[in-house]
CSV table of C-alpha atoms in Angstrom, one decimal:
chain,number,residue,atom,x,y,z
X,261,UNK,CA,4.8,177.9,216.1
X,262,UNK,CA,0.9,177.9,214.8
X,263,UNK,CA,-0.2,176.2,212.1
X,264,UNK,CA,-3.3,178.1,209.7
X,265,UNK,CA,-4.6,176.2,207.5
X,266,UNK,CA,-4.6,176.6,203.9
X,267,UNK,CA,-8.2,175.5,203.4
X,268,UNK,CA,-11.4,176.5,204.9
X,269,UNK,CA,-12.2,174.7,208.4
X,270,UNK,CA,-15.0,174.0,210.6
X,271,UNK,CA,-13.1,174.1,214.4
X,272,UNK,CA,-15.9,173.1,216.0
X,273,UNK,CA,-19.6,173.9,217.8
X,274,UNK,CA,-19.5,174.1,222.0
X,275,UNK,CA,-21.1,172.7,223.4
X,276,UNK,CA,-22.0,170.2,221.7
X,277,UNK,CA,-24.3,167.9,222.2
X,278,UNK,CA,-26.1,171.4,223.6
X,279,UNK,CA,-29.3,172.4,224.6
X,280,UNK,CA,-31.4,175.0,222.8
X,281,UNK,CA,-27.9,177.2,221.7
X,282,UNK,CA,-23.9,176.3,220.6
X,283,UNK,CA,-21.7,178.4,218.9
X,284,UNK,CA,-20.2,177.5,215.7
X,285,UNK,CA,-16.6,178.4,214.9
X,286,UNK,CA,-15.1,178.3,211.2
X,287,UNK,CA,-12.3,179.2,209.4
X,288,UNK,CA,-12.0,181.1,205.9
X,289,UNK,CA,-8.3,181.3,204.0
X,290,UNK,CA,-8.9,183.6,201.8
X,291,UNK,CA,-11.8,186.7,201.1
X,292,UNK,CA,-15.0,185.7,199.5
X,293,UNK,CA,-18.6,184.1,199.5
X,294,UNK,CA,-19.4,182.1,202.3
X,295,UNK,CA,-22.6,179.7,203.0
X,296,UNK,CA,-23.1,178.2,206.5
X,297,UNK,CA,-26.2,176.2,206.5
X,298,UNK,CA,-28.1,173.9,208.9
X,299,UNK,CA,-29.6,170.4,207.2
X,300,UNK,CA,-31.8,168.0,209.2
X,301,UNK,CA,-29.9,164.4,209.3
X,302,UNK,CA,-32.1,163.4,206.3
X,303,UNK,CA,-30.3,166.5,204.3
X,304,UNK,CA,-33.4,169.3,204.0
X,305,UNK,CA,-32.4,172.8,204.9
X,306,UNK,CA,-33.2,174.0,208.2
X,307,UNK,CA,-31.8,177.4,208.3
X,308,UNK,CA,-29.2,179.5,206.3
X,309,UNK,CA,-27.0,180.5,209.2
X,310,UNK,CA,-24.2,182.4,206.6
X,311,UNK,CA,-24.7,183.5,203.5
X,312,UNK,CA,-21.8,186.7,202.7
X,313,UNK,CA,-19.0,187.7,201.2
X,314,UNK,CA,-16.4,187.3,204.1
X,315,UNK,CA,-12.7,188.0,205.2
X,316,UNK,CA,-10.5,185.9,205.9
X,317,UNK,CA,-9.6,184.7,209.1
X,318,UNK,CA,-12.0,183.0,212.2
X,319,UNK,CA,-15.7,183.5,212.4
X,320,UNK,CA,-18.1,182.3,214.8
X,321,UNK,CA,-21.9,182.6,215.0
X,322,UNK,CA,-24.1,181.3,217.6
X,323,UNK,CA,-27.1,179.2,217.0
X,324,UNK,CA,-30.7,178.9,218.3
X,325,UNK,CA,-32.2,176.2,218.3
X,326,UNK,CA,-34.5,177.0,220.8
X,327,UNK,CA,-37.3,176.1,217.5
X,328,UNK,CA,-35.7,173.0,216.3
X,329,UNK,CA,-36.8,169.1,217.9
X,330,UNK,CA,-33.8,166.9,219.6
X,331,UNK,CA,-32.3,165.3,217.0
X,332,UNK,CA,-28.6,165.0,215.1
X,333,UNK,CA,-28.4,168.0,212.5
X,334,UNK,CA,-25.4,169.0,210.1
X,335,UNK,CA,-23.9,172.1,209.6
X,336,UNK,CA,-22.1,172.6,206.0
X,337,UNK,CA,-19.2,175.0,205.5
X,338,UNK,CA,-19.3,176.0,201.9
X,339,UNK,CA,-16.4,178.3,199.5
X,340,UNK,CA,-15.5,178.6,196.4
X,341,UNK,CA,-13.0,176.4,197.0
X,342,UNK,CA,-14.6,173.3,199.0
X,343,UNK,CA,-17.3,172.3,201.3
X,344,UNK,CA,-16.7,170.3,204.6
X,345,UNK,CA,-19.3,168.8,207.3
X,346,UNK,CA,-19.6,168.5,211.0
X,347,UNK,CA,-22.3,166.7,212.8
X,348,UNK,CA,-24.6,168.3,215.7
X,349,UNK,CA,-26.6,167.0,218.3
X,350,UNK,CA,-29.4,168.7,219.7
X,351,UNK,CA,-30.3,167.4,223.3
X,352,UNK,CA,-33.6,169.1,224.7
């Protein structure tokens, strides 16, 4: 029996801790606007990875970061509905 959940998710980035690239995997419940964006750990905007009206279901997107200095970044997961967090680490 699987489980989906009812709100929207972040599953996870692999690798992570990475090097350079990790892709990002996230989960939408229901059709509409999406924002995936990258924030340095003291909360300025890096990069908007997402920013669409979506499906529902699983999405992933892979990040370069091939630009970006070693350091812990956050990736926010925004809906209409909520917004949820995951912390990154970016090993060069």
């Amino acid at each position: 029996e699987s489980t989906i959940p009812l709100n929207h998710l972040l599953i996870s980035c692999y690798p992570n801790p990475f090097n350079s690239s990790t892709q990002i995997r996230y989960y939408i419940p229901a059709t509409g606007e999406v924002n995936l964006r990258l924030f340095d750990i003291n909360g300025r905007l890096i990069e908007n990875l997402v920013q669409d009206r979506l499906v529902a279901g699983t999405h992933s997107i892979s990040l370069d970061a091939a630009d970006l200095v070693s350091g812990t970044y956050l990736i926010r997961l925004s809906t209409g509905a909520a917004t949820e967090e995951s912390k990154i680490i970016l090993l060069k």
